[in-house]
PDB file of C-alpha atoms in Angstrom:
ATOM      1  CA  MET G   3      -5.209 -24.025 -11.338  1.00  0.00           C
ATOM      2  CA  THR G   4      -7.603 -23.808  -8.378  1.00  0.00           C
ATOM      3  CA  GLU G   5     -11.306 -22.956  -8.152  1.00  0.00           C
ATOM      4  CA  LEU G   6     -10.731 -20.090  -5.752  1.00  0.00           C
ATOM      5  CA  LYS G   7     -12.477 -16.791  -6.412  1.00  0.00           C
ATOM      6  CA  ILE G   8     -10.203 -13.948  -5.338  1.00  0.00           C
ATOM      7  CA  GLY G   9     -11.058 -10.392  -6.361  1.00  0.00           C
ATOM      8  CA  VAL G  10      -8.797  -7.341  -6.526  1.00  0.00           C
ATOM      9  CA  ILE G  11      -9.818  -3.994  -5.051  1.00  0.00           C
ATOM     10  CA  GLY G  12      -8.019  -1.379  -7.125  1.00  0.00           C
ATOM     11  CA  ILE G  13      -8.090   1.089  -9.978  1.00  0.00           C
ATOM     12  CA  PRO G  14      -9.173  -0.620 -13.217  1.00  0.00           C
ATOM     13  CA  GLY G  15      -6.580  -0.129 -15.932  1.00  0.00           C
ATOM     14  CA  LYS G  16      -3.767   0.832 -13.567  1.00  0.00           C
ATOM     15  CA  TRP G  17      -0.609  -1.235 -14.000  1.00  0.00           C
ATOM     16  CA  SER G  18      -0.262  -2.542 -10.451  1.00  0.00           C
ATOM     17  CA  THR G  19      -3.963  -3.396 -10.136  1.00  0.00           C
ATOM     18  CA  GLU G  20      -3.956  -5.290 -13.426  1.00  0.00           C
ATOM     19  CA  ALA G  21      -0.664  -7.009 -12.541  1.00  0.00           C
ATOM     20  CA  ILE G  22      -2.035  -8.623  -9.379  1.00  0.00           C
ATOM     21  CA  ALA G  23      -5.307  -9.468 -11.165  1.00  0.00           C
ATOM     22  CA  ASP G  24      -3.299 -11.171 -13.937  1.00  0.00           C
ATOM     23  CA  ALA G  25      -1.216 -13.102 -11.401  1.00  0.00           C
ATOM     24  CA  LEU G  26      -4.277 -14.323  -9.516  1.00  0.00           C
ATOM     25  CA  GLU G  27      -6.075 -15.274 -12.728  1.00  0.00           C
ATOM     26  CA  ALA G  28      -3.053 -17.338 -13.806  1.00  0.00           C
ATOM     27  CA  ARG G  29      -3.266 -19.299 -10.543  1.00  0.00           C
ATOM     28  CA  THR G  30      -7.041 -19.616 -10.113  1.00  0.00           C
ATOM     29  CA  GLY G  31      -8.716 -19.041 -13.486  1.00  0.00           C
ATOM     30  CA  PHE G  32     -10.836 -16.288 -11.894  1.00  0.00           C
ATOM     31  CA  ARG G  33     -10.480 -12.580 -12.513  1.00  0.00           C
ATOM     32  CA  LEU G  34     -12.386  -9.668 -10.965  1.00  0.00           C
ATOM     33  CA  VAL G  35     -11.093  -6.101 -10.649  1.00  0.00           C
ATOM     34  CA  ILE G  36     -13.312  -4.073  -8.315  1.00  0.00           C
ATOM     35  CA  ASP G  37     -13.726  -0.293  -8.330  1.00  0.00           C
ATOM     36  CA  MET G  38     -15.031   0.649  -4.871  1.00  0.00           C
ATOM     37  CA  ALA G  39     -16.842   3.648  -6.378  1.00  0.00           C
ATOM     38  CA  GLU G  40     -19.341   1.140  -7.827  1.00  0.00           C
ATOM     39  CA  VAL G  41     -19.746  -1.033  -4.716  1.00  0.00           C
ATOM     40  CA  SER G  42     -22.992  -0.908  -2.721  1.00  0.00           C
ATOM     41  CA  LEU G  43     -23.537  -2.236   0.793  1.00  0.00           C
ATOM     42  CA  ASP G  44     -27.008  -3.357   1.896  1.00  0.00           C
ATOM     43  CA  LEU G  45     -26.812  -3.856   5.638  1.00  0.00           C
ATOM     44  CA  GLY G  46     -30.332  -5.300   5.660  1.00  0.00           C
ATOM     45  CA  THR G  47     -29.362  -8.272   3.515  1.00  0.00           C
ATOM     46  CA  GLY G  48     -25.638  -8.148   4.291  1.00  0.00           C
ATOM     47  CA  ALA G  49     -24.782  -7.976   0.585  1.00  0.00           C
ATOM     48  CA  LEU G  50     -21.747  -6.065  -0.700  1.00  0.00           C
ATOM     49  CA  VAL G  51     -22.348  -5.844  -4.427  1.00  0.00           C
ATOM     50  CA  TYR G  52     -20.176  -4.889  -7.399  1.00  0.00           C
ATOM     51  CA  ARG G  53     -21.739  -5.224 -10.858  1.00  0.00           C
ATOM     52  CA  GLY G  54     -24.012  -8.030  -9.695  1.00  0.00           C
ATOM     53  CA  GLN G  55     -21.301  -9.911  -7.779  1.00  0.00           C
ATOM     54  CA  ASP G  56     -21.756 -10.164  -4.010  1.00  0.00           C
ATOM     55  CA  LEU G  57     -18.222  -9.763  -2.723  1.00  0.00           C
ATOM     56  CA  CYS G  58     -19.211 -11.597   0.449  1.00  0.00           C
ATOM     57  CA  GLN G  59     -19.462 -14.767  -1.675  1.00  0.00           C
ATOM     58  CA  LEU G  60     -15.821 -14.630  -2.773  1.00  0.00           C
ATOM     59  CA  ASP G  61     -13.052 -16.656  -1.152  1.00  0.00           C
ATOM     60  CA  GLY G  62     -10.713 -13.719  -0.878  1.00  0.00           C
ATOM     61  CA  LEU G  63      -9.953 -10.108  -1.742  1.00  0.00           C
ATOM     62  CA  VAL G  64      -6.670  -8.300  -2.345  1.00  0.00           C
ATOM     63  CA  ILE G  65      -6.705  -4.565  -1.648  1.00  0.00           C
ATOM     64  CA  LYS G  66      -4.192  -3.073  -4.054  1.00  0.00           C
ATOM     65  CA  LYS G  67      -5.619   0.441  -3.968  1.00  0.00           C
ATOM     66  CA  ILE G  68      -8.678   1.676  -2.127  1.00  0.00           C
ATOM     67  CA  SER G  69      -8.874   5.010  -3.977  1.00  0.00           C
ATOM     68  CA  GLU G  70      -7.032   6.955  -6.662  1.00  0.00           C
ATOM     69  CA  VAL G  71      -6.452   9.754  -4.159  1.00  0.00           C
ATOM     70  CA  TYR G  72      -6.085   9.385  -0.382  1.00  0.00           C
ATOM     71  CA  SER G  73      -8.855  11.105   1.591  1.00  0.00           C
ATOM     72  CA  TYR G  74     -11.009  10.459   4.631  1.00  0.00           C
ATOM     73  CA  HIS G  75     -13.682   9.196   2.201  1.00  0.00           C
ATOM     74  CA  ALA G  76     -11.450   6.186   1.518  1.00  0.00           C
ATOM     75  CA  LEU G  77     -11.858   5.171   5.155  1.00  0.00           C
ATOM     76  CA  ASP G  78     -15.571   4.601   4.486  1.00  0.00           C
ATOM     77  CA  ARG G  79     -14.696   2.194   1.682  1.00  0.00           C
ATOM     78  CA  LEU G  80     -12.558   0.178   4.074  1.00  0.00           C
ATOM     79  CA  GLU G  81     -15.379   0.078   6.608  1.00  0.00           C
ATOM     80  CA  MET G  82     -17.654  -1.410   3.935  1.00  0.00           C
ATOM     81  CA  LEU G  83     -15.143  -4.177   3.269  1.00  0.00           C
ATOM     82  CA  ARG G  84     -15.208  -5.162   6.938  1.00  0.00           C
ATOM     83  CA  VAL G  85     -18.659  -6.633   6.252  1.00  0.00           C
ATOM     84  CA  ALA G  86     -17.168  -9.136   3.793  1.00  0.00           C
ATOM     85  CA  GLU G  87     -14.383  -9.956   6.238  1.00  0.00           C
ATOM     86  CA  ALA G  88     -16.908 -10.600   9.010  1.00  0.00           C
ATOM     87  CA  LYS G  89     -18.626 -13.101   6.692  1.00  0.00           C
ATOM     88  CA  GLY G  90     -15.424 -15.095   6.274  1.00  0.00           C
ATOM     89  CA  VAL G  91     -13.844 -13.537   3.171  1.00  0.00           C
ATOM     90  CA  LYS G  92     -10.066 -13.449   3.658  1.00  0.00           C
ATOM     91  CA  ILE G  93      -8.767  -9.971   2.832  1.00  0.00           C
ATOM     92  CA  TYR G  94      -5.148  -8.989   2.126  1.00  0.00           C
ATOM     93  CA  SER G  95      -4.310  -6.632   3.803  1.00  0.00           C
ATOM     94  CA  ARG G  96      -7.074  -6.585   6.391  1.00  0.00           C
ATOM     95  CA  PRO G  97      -9.197  -3.390   6.225  1.00  0.00           C
ATOM     96  CA  GLU G  98      -8.552  -2.624   9.894  1.00  0.00           C
ATOM     97  CA  ALA G  99      -4.788  -2.757   9.294  1.00  0.00           C
ATOM     98  CA  ILE G 100      -5.046  -0.342   6.364  1.00  0.00           C
ATOM     99  CA  LEU G 101      -7.316   1.981   8.349  1.00  0.00           C
ATOM    100  CA  ARG G 102      -4.435   2.579  10.750  1.00  0.00           C
ATOM    101  CA  LEU G 103      -2.219   3.743   7.899  1.00  0.00           C
ATOM    102  CA  MET G 104      -4.354   5.851   5.593  1.00  0.00           C
ATOM    103  CA  ASP G 105      -4.157   8.786   7.997  1.00  0.00           C
ATOM    104  CA  ARG G 106      -0.512   9.920   8.154  1.00  0.00           C
ATOM    105  CA  LEU G 107      -0.893  10.915  11.795  1.00  0.00           C
ATOM    106  CA  ALA G 108      -2.180   7.476  12.827  1.00  0.00           C
ATOM    107  CA  CYS G 109       0.865   5.901  11.152  1.00  0.00           C
ATOM    108  CA  THR G 110       3.252   8.353  12.815  1.00  0.00           C
ATOM    109  CA  VAL G 111       1.802   7.868  16.294  1.00  0.00           C
ATOM    110  CA  THR G 112       2.066   4.078  15.941  1.00  0.00           C
ATOM    111  CA  LEU G 113       5.705   4.351  14.848  1.00  0.00           C
ATOM    112  CA  ALA G 114       6.497   6.755  17.696  1.00  0.00           C
ATOM    113  CA  ASN G 115       4.880   4.428  20.240  1.00  0.00           C
ATOM    114  CA  ALA G 116       7.068   1.608  18.884  1.00  0.00           C
ATOM    115  CA  ALA G 117      10.202   3.771  19.422  1.00  0.00           C
ATOM    116  CA  ILE G 118      11.018   3.873  15.689  1.00  0.00           C
ATOM    117  CA  PRO G 119      13.422   6.742  14.832  1.00  0.00           C
ATOM    118  CA  MET G 120      11.701   9.466  12.796  1.00  0.00           C
ATOM    119  CA  PRO G 121      12.373  13.101  11.906  1.00  0.00           C
ATOM    120  CA  PRO G 122      11.266  15.620  14.561  1.00  0.00           C
ATOM    121  CA  THR G 123       7.572  16.267  13.951  1.00  0.00           C
ATOM    122  CA  THR G 124       4.985  18.717  15.251  1.00  0.00           C
ATOM    123  CA  ILE G 125       1.221  18.284  14.928  1.00  0.00           C
ATOM    124  CA  THR G 126      -0.862  21.398  15.522  1.00  0.00           C
ATOM    125  CA  GLU G 127      -3.844  23.468  14.466  1.00  0.00           C
ATOM    126  CA  ASP G 128      -2.133  26.615  15.758  1.00  0.00           C
ATOM    127  CA  GLU G 129      -0.346  28.691  13.081  1.00  0.00           C
ATOM    128  CA  THR G 130       1.928  30.296  15.703  1.00  0.00           C
ATOM    129  CA  ALA G 131       3.024  26.873  16.948  1.00  0.00           C
ATOM    130  CA  ALA G 132       3.637  25.765  13.363  1.00  0.00           C
ATOM    131  CA  LEU G 133       5.820  28.808  12.724  1.00  0.00           C
ATOM    132  CA  GLN G 134       7.754  28.132  15.920  1.00  0.00           C
ATOM    133  CA  ALA G 135       8.341  24.561  14.721  1.00  0.00           C
ATOM    134  CA  VAL G 136       9.695  25.833  11.391  1.00  0.00           C
ATOM    135  CA  GLN G 137      12.011  28.223  13.231  1.00  0.00           C
ATOM    136  CA  ALA G 138      13.228  25.398  15.492  1.00  0.00           C
ATOM    137  CA  TYR G 139      13.767  22.984  12.574  1.00  0.00           C
ATOM    138  CA  GLY G 140      15.280  25.515  10.151  1.00  0.00           C
ATOM    139  CA  SER G 141      13.077  24.188   7.384  1.00  0.00           C
ATOM    140  CA  ALA G 142      10.126  21.832   7.495  1.00  0.00           C
ATOM    141  CA  VAL G 143       7.966  19.762   5.194  1.00  0.00           C
ATOM    142  CA  PHE G 144       4.242  20.372   5.670  1.00  0.00           C
ATOM    143  CA  LYS G 145       2.332  17.193   4.835  1.00  0.00           C
ATOM    144  CA  PRO G 146      -1.406  16.616   4.344  1.00  0.00           C
ATOM    145  CA  LEU G 147      -2.726  13.854   6.589  1.00  0.00           C
ATOM    146  CA  PHE G 148      -4.092  12.062   3.511  1.00  0.00           C
ATOM    147  CA  SER G 149      -1.713  11.975   0.530  1.00  0.00           C
ATOM    148  CA  THR G 150       0.768   9.807  -1.360  1.00  0.00           C
ATOM    149  CA  LYS G 151       3.891  10.442  -3.429  1.00  0.00           C
ATOM    150  CA  ALA G 152       4.435  13.898  -1.844  1.00  0.00           C
ATOM    151  CA  ARG G 153       1.152  15.251  -3.278  1.00  0.00           C
ATOM    152  CA  GLY G 154       0.103  18.412  -1.479  1.00  0.00           C
ATOM    153  CA  MET G 155       3.333  18.689   0.482  1.00  0.00           C
ATOM    154  CA  CYS G 156       5.314  21.908   0.677  1.00  0.00           C
ATOM    155  CA  LEU G 157       8.673  22.988   2.049  1.00  0.00           C
ATOM    156  CA  ILE G 158       8.742  26.065   4.286  1.00  0.00           C
ATOM    157  CA  SER G 159      12.001  27.533   5.589  1.00  0.00           C
ATOM    158  CA  ALA G 160      12.575  29.805   8.583  1.00  0.00           C
ATOM    159  CA  SER G 161      14.455  32.134   6.235  1.00  0.00           C
ATOM    160  CA  ASP G 162      11.370  32.631   4.028  1.00  0.00           C
ATOM    161  CA  ALA G 163      10.086  36.183   4.481  1.00  0.00           C
ATOM    162  CA  ASP G 164       6.516  34.971   3.943  1.00  0.00           C
ATOM    163  CA  ALA G 165       6.758  31.798   6.070  1.00  0.00           C
ATOM    164  CA  ALA G 166       3.709  32.813   8.118  1.00  0.00           C
ATOM    165  CA  GLY G 167       1.718  33.408   4.931  1.00  0.00           C
ATOM    166  CA  GLN G 168       2.740  30.028   3.521  1.00  0.00           C
ATOM    167  CA  ILE G 169       1.636  28.360   6.728  1.00  0.00           C
ATOM    168  CA  ALA G 170      -1.721  30.121   6.579  1.00  0.00           C
ATOM    169  CA  ALA G 171      -2.184  28.993   2.967  1.00  0.00           C
ATOM    170  CA  PHE G 172      -1.377  25.383   3.885  1.00  0.00           C
ATOM    171  CA  LYS G 173      -3.760  25.465   6.840  1.00  0.00           C
ATOM    172  CA  ALA G 174      -6.597  26.658   4.617  1.00  0.00           C
ATOM    173  CA  ASP G 175      -6.718  23.145   3.135  1.00  0.00           C
ATOM    174  CA  ASN G 176      -5.233  21.287   6.122  1.00  0.00           C
ATOM    175  CA  PRO G 177      -6.718  22.393   9.465  1.00  0.00           C
ATOM    176  CA  VAL G 178      -4.533  19.891  11.340  1.00  0.00           C
ATOM    177  CA  MET G 179      -0.971  20.652  10.268  1.00  0.00           C
ATOM    178  CA  TYR G 180       1.662  17.925  10.146  1.00  0.00           C
ATOM    179  CA  VAL G 181       5.040  19.690  10.299  1.00  0.00           C
ATOM    180  CA  GLN G 182       8.170  17.561   9.893  1.00  0.00           C
ATOM    181  CA  ALA G 183      11.783  18.697  10.056  1.00  0.00           C
ATOM    182  CA  LYS G 184      13.494  18.457   6.677  1.00  0.00           C
ATOM    183  CA  ARG G 185      16.462  16.125   6.681  1.00  0.00           C
ATOM    184  CA  GLU G 186      19.273  15.852   4.118  1.00  0.00           C
ATOM    185  CA  LEU G 187      18.780  12.572   2.260  1.00  0.00           C
ATOM    186  CA  SER G 188      21.913  12.550   0.088  1.00  0.00           C
ATOM    187  CA  GLY G 189      19.659  12.497  -2.969  1.00  0.00           C
ATOM    188  CA  GLN G 190      17.913   9.229  -2.177  1.00  0.00           C
ATOM    189  CA  ASP G 191      15.623   7.393   0.175  1.00  0.00           C
ATOM    190  CA  LEU G 192      14.820   3.703   0.476  1.00  0.00           C
ATOM    191  CA  GLY G 193      11.807   1.443   0.112  1.00  0.00           C
ATOM    192  CA  MET G 194      12.189  -1.666   2.260  1.00  0.00           C
ATOM    193  CA  VAL G 195       9.742  -4.338   1.117  1.00  0.00           C
ATOM    194  CA  PHE G 196       8.046  -6.927   3.320  1.00  0.00           C
ATOM    195  CA  LEU G 197       5.566  -9.703   2.499  1.00  0.00           C
ATOM    196  CA  GLY G 198       3.722 -11.320   5.383  1.00  0.00           C
ATOM    197  CA  GLY G 199       6.253  -9.736   7.723  1.00  0.00           C
ATOM    198  CA  ASP G 200       9.207 -11.316   5.893  1.00  0.00           C
ATOM    199  CA  TYR G 201      11.863  -9.176   4.246  1.00  0.00           C
ATOM    200  CA  VAL G 202      11.864  -9.269   0.427  1.00  0.00           C
ATOM    201  CA  CYS G 203      14.244  -6.571  -0.872  1.00  0.00           C
ATOM    202  CA  THR G 204      15.154  -2.889  -0.768  1.00  0.00           C
ATOM    203  CA  TYR G 205      15.125  -0.352  -3.583  1.00  0.00           C
ATOM    204  CA  ALA G 206      16.320   3.232  -3.629  1.00  0.00           C
ATOM    205  CA  ARG G 207      14.442   6.220  -5.024  1.00  0.00           C
ATOM    206  CA  VAL G 208      17.193   8.422  -6.412  1.00  0.00           C
ATOM    207  CA  LYS G 209      16.625  12.106  -7.140  1.00  0.00           C
ATOM    208  CA  GLN G 210      17.342  13.117 -10.740  1.00  0.00           C
ATOM    209  CA  ASP G 211      16.158  16.731 -10.594  1.00  0.00           C
ATOM    210  CA  GLU G 212      18.434  18.817  -8.378  1.00  0.00           C
ATOM    211  CA  THR G 213      15.753  21.505  -8.103  1.00  0.00           C
ATOM    212  CA  SER G 214      13.356  19.084  -6.367  1.00  0.00           C
ATOM    213  CA  TRP G 215      13.409  18.726  -2.571  1.00  0.00           C
ATOM    214  CA  ASN G 216      12.030  15.152  -2.671  1.00  0.00           C
ATOM    215  CA  THR G 217      12.943  11.889  -4.391  1.00  0.00           C
ATOM    216  CA  THR G 218       9.517  10.693  -5.480  1.00  0.00           C
ATOM    217  CA  ILE G 219       8.983   9.235  -8.937  1.00  0.00           C
ATOM    218  CA  LEU G 220       6.379  11.961  -9.586  1.00  0.00           C
ATOM    219  CA  SER G 221       9.199  14.486  -9.091  1.00  0.00           C
ATOM    220  CA  GLY G 222      11.512  12.673 -11.500  1.00  0.00           C
ATOM    221  CA  GLY G 223      13.132  10.184  -9.149  1.00  0.00           C
ATOM    222  CA  LYS G 224      14.440   6.846 -10.415  1.00  0.00           C
ATOM    223  CA  TYR G 225      14.422   3.365  -8.870  1.00  0.00           C
ATOM    224  CA  GLU G 226      17.746   1.639  -8.226  1.00  0.00           C
ATOM    225  CA  ALA G 227      18.863  -1.471  -6.350  1.00  0.00           C
ATOM    226  CA  PHE G 228      20.135  -1.152  -2.777  1.00  0.00           C
ATOM    227  CA  GLU G 229      21.644  -3.693  -0.401  1.00  0.00           C
ATOM    228  CA  PRO G 230      20.947  -2.866   3.274  1.00  0.00           C
ATOM    229  CA  ASP G 231      22.844  -4.309   6.218  1.00  0.00           C
ATOM    230  CA  ALA G 232      21.224  -6.523   8.854  1.00  0.00           C
ATOM    231  CA  ALA G 233      20.623  -3.621  11.250  1.00  0.00           C
ATOM    232  CA  LEU G 234      18.712  -1.651   8.614  1.00  0.00           C
ATOM    233  CA  ILE G 235      16.584  -4.675   7.716  1.00  0.00           C
ATOM    234  CA  ASP G 236      15.804  -5.130  11.401  1.00  0.00           C
ATOM    235  CA  LEU G 237      14.701  -1.488  11.632  1.00  0.00           C
ATOM    236  CA  GLY G 238      12.369  -1.940   8.664  1.00  0.00           C
ATOM    237  CA  ARG G 239      10.973  -5.138  10.140  1.00  0.00           C
ATOM    238  CA  ARG G 240      10.262  -3.456  13.479  1.00  0.00           C
ATOM    239  CA  ALA G 241       8.632  -0.477  11.757  1.00  0.00           C
ATOM    240  CA  GLN G 242       6.131  -2.570   9.779  1.00  0.00           C
ATOM    241  CA  ALA G 243       5.410  -5.123  12.496  1.00  0.00           C
ATOM    242  CA  PRO G 244       2.743  -3.162  14.464  1.00  0.00           C
ATOM    243  CA  PHE G 245       0.532  -2.826  11.383  1.00  0.00           C
ATOM    244  CA  GLY G 246       0.129  -6.472  10.361  1.00  0.00           C
ATOM    245  CA  LEU G 247       0.043  -5.807   6.621  1.00  0.00           C
ATOM    246  CA  THR G 248       0.255  -8.418   3.872  1.00  0.00           C
ATOM    247  CA  PHE G 249       2.541  -6.432   1.548  1.00  0.00           C
ATOM    248  CA  THR G 250       4.160  -3.144   2.477  1.00  0.00           C
ATOM    249  CA  THR G 251       7.060  -0.803   1.879  1.00  0.00           C
ATOM    250  CA  VAL G 252       8.819   1.005   4.725  1.00  0.00           C
ATOM    251  CA  ASP G 253      10.172   4.401   3.656  1.00  0.00           C
ATOM    252  CA  VAL G 254      13.636   4.870   5.197  1.00  0.00           C
ATOM    253  CA  ALA G 255      16.290   7.557   4.827  1.00  0.00           C
ATOM    254  CA  LEU G 256      19.955   7.407   5.759  1.00  0.00           C
ATOM    255  CA  THR G 257      21.136  10.554   7.545  1.00  0.00           C
ATOM    256  CA  ASP G 258      24.314  11.656   9.296  1.00  0.00           C
ATOM    257  CA  SER G 259      22.675  10.863  12.627  1.00  0.00           C
ATOM    258  CA  GLY G 260      21.484   7.412  11.541  1.00  0.00           C
ATOM    259  CA  PRO G 261      18.528   5.922   9.640  1.00  0.00           C
ATOM    260  CA  ILE G 262      15.052   7.381  10.062  1.00  0.00           C
ATOM    261  CA  VAL G 263      11.642   6.099   9.017  1.00  0.00           C
ATOM    262  CA  PHE G 264       9.174   8.391   7.263  1.00  0.00           C
ATOM    263  CA  GLU G 265       6.198   6.072   6.966  1.00  0.00           C
ATOM    264  CA  VAL G 266       4.896   2.586   6.303  1.00  0.00           C
ATOM    265  CA  SER G 267       2.904   2.161   3.096  1.00  0.00           C
ATOM    266  CA  ALA G 268      -0.650   0.855   3.266  1.00  0.00           C
ATOM    267  CA  PHE G 269      -0.284  -0.911  -0.079  1.00  0.00           C
ATOM    268  CA  GLY G 270       3.391  -1.165  -1.061  1.00  0.00           C
ATOM    269  CA  GLY G 271       4.877  -0.376  -4.465  1.00  0.00           C
ATOM    270  CA  TYR G 272       4.984  -3.119  -7.107  1.00  0.00           C
ATOM    271  CA  ARG G 273       6.840  -0.971  -9.641  1.00  0.00           C
ATOM    272  CA  GLY G 274       9.670  -0.110  -7.271  1.00  0.00           C
ATOM    273  CA  VAL G 275      10.167  -3.805  -6.516  1.00  0.00           C
ATOM    274  CA  LYS G 276      10.213  -4.634 -10.238  1.00  0.00           C
ATOM    275  CA  GLU G 277      12.451  -1.810 -11.442  1.00  0.00           C
ATOM    276  CA  GLY G 278      14.672  -1.541  -8.386  1.00  0.00           C
ATOM    277  CA  CYS G 279      14.955  -5.182  -7.297  1.00  0.00           C
ATOM    278  CA  GLY G 280      14.049  -7.133 -10.448  1.00  0.00           C
ATOM    279  CA  ILE G 281      11.348  -9.046  -8.547  1.00  0.00           C
ATOM    280  CA  ASP G 282       7.755  -9.682  -9.666  1.00  0.00           C
ATOM    281  CA  ALA G 283       5.898  -8.436  -6.589  1.00  0.00           C
ATOM    282  CA  ALA G 284       2.484  -9.313  -8.017  1.00  0.00           C
ATOM    283  CA  ALA G 285       3.523 -12.957  -8.444  1.00  0.00           C
ATOM    284  CA  ARG G 286       4.904 -13.087  -4.901  1.00  0.00           C
ATOM    285  CA  VAL G 287       1.748 -11.575  -3.448  1.00  0.00           C
ATOM    286  CA  ALA G 288      -0.503 -13.867  -5.510  1.00  0.00           C
ATOM    287  CA  ASP G 289       1.328 -16.980  -4.260  1.00  0.00           C
ATOM    288  CA  HIS G 290       1.057 -15.726  -0.669  1.00  0.00           C
ATOM    289  CA  VAL G 291      -2.665 -14.961  -0.998  1.00  0.00           C
ATOM    290  CA  VAL G 292      -3.571 -18.241  -2.737  1.00  0.00           C
ATOM    291  CA  ALA G 293      -1.736 -20.180  -0.024  1.00  0.00           C
ATOM    292  CA  GLY G 294      -3.530 -18.207   2.687  1.00  0.00           C
ATOM    293  CA  VAL G 295      -6.993 -18.597   1.180  1.00  0.00           C
ATOM    294  CA  SER G 296      -6.386 -22.316   0.592  1.00  0.00           C
ATOM    295  CA  ALA G 297      -5.245 -22.960   4.174  1.00  0.00           C
TER     296      ALA G 297
END
């Protein structure tokens, strides 16, 4: 037991948030789950306060979840946390690292610049260009720039008689359209898990509902174990390296033309690691954070 005070930024009551809070409490005797909706920043005094606790006085913070739903508003919450970091609070993962991942386009551009194989992708505000991309790809997944677990995504095919109308409807809520060629995933995709840049394990998300076009757990997918070869692990390691995250999952799919990366997660999935790999991710992260704060 240490005397370290390490708080958890997350969603109170959510399993993964409570799991890392439990793991840290077991190692330090201190427990604080922080809902950023209740945090106030006073730039005059430099205080970042949650329910009377100045977060700048803590030894460390773990960001498990910055918001229930991804949006550009979540970026403001990360900016607030940079004040605590500037005052010496060690934060896992660093707010600046997460900022580069919350926006899907920022993640994609970083992966492309690192020469990581991805599905063909078009970014545009032009509905005609988006339709041309769909026609070139055959079918495409339209993805909001801020979303998780396939929320807000839709599949549009060149054969759809109302493809142009579907594109217009998507653009109404998403002025910048992220259009990605649909690839056959053989009913599964992979989550490759890394802690501090080191490989931990890989789990598969396996589709259970044949009517669904994606494998997410929200769409009925199921976690299973998966053993990747050395080349696949190296791909995952290279994909996550530019971001400098504490704990992350790299989303990979195996296709006929080779593996492709969809994205790198800003926060990683504890449940997938537990149910797919049989590993307590919260315990692993807590040990890593306590060692880092103590150093």
